[in-house]
C-alpha positions in Angstrom: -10.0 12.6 33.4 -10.7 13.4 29.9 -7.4 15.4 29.0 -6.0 12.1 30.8 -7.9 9.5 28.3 -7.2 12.1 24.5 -3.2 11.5 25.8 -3.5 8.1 26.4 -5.2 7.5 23.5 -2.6 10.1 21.1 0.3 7.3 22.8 -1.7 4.4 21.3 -2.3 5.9 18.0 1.3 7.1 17.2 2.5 3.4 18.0 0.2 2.0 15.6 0.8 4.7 13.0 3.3 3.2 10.5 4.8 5.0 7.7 4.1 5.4 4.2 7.5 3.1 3.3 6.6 0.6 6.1 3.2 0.1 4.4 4.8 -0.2 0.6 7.4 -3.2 2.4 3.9 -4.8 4.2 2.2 -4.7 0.9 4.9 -5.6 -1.4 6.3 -8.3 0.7 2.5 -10.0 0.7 2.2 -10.0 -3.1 5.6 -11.9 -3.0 4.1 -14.3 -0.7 1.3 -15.1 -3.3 3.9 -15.8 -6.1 4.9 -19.5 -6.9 7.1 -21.5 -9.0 6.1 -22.5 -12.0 8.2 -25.4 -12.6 11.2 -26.9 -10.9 13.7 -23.9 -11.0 16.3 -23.4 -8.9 17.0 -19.2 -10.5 13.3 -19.0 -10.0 13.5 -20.1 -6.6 16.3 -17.7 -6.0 14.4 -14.9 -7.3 11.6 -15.6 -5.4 13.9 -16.2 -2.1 16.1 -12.9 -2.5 13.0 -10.6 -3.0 10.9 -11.7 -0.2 14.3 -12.0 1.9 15.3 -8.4 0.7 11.8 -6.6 1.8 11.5 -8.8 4.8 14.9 -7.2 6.0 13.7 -4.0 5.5 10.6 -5.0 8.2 11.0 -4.1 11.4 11.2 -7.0 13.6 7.1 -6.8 14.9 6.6 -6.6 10.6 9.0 -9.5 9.6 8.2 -13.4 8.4 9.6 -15.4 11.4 12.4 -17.7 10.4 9.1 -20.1 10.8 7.3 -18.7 8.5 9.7 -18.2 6.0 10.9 -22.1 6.2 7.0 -23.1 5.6 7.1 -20.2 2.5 10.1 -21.9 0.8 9.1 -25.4 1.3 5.5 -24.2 0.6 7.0 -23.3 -3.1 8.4 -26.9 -3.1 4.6 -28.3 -2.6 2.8 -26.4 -4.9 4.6 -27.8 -7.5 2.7 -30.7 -7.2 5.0 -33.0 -7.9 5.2 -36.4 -5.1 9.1 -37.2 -6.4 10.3 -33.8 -5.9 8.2 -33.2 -2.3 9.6 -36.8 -1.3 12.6 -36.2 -1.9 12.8 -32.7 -0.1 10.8 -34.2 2.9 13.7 -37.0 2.7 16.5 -34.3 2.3 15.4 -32.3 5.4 15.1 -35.6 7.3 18.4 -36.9 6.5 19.9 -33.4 7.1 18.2 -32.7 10.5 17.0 -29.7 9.8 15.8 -28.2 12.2 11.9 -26.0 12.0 13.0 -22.6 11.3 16.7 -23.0 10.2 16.2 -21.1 7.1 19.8 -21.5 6.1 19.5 -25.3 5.8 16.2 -25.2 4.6 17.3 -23.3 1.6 20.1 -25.3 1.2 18.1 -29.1 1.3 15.6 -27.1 -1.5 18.8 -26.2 -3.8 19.9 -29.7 -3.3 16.7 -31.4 -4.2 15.9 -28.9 -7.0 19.5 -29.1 -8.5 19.3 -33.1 -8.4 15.7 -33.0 -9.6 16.7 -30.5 -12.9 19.7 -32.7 -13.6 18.2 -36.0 -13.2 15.1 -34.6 -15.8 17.7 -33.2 -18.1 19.5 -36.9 -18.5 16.0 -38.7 -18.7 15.3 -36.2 -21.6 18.9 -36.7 -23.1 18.6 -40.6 -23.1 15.2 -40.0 -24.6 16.6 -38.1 -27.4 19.5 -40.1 -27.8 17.4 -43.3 -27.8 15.3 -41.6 -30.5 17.9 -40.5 -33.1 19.4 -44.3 -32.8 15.9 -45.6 -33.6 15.1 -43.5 -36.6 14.8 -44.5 -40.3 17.5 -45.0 -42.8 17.5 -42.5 -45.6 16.0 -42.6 -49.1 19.4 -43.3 -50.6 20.5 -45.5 -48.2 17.5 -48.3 -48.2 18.6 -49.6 -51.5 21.3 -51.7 -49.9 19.7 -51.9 -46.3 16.8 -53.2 -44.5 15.2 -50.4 -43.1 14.6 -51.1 -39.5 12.7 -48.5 -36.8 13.1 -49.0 -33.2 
């Protein structure tokens, strides 16, 4: 009975036992679920994507991020942004698309769209604002002897 129990045991232990490299992917992969964005970027994003994508492949199947869990990641990244525009509009994107929980292909792509759109549509709110502010500026020294000098 006892010779019975050390070789049931020695079966449960050896499928529990994981490798040195399986341990490194566990470990590394959690320390890449802990990173966050730290402003809207879409090559941020990417990085971010690709690495924990890249380990996560290397994962057995019992080891790996469901599809599940690595939609609620990526959007996760989204949220902690903290920015209500840029979640509303990716909670709108995913709507409109019908994305489905767990597509992580379509999920991906509705976070490119909205980041994309987002970073352009900052860019030309900061380019108007510059524009707007080097038509509003001062004449010169030399020039306020014949004109009125007039700030916006």
């Amino acid at each position: 009975m006892l010779r019975l129990l050390i070789v049931d045991s020695k079966a449960v232990i050896n499928k529990f036992q994981q490798s040195p490299h399986t341990l490194q992917l566990k470990a590394q992969l959690h320390q890449l679920q802990k990173v966050t964005l730290s402003h809207p970027s879409q090559l941020e994003f990417d990085e971010i994507r690709d690495s924990i994508e890249e380990v996560n492949d290397q994962l057995d199947s019992d080891d790996k991020m469901t599809s599940n869990q690595l939609c609620d990641h990526f959007i996760g990244l989204v949220t902690g942004l903290n920015s209500s525009p840029l979640w509303l509009a990716l909670q709108m994107e995913l709507r409109v698309e019908s994305v489905t929980y767990g597509d992580v292909v379509k999920t991906v792509a509705c976070i490119t769209r909205v980041l994309t759109n987002f970073i352009a549509h900052e860019k030309s709110i900061a380019d108007q604002a510059a524009a707007s502010k080097g038509a509003g500026r001062a004449l010169s020294v030399t020039e306020t002897k014949t004109a009125t000098i007039m700030v916006i």
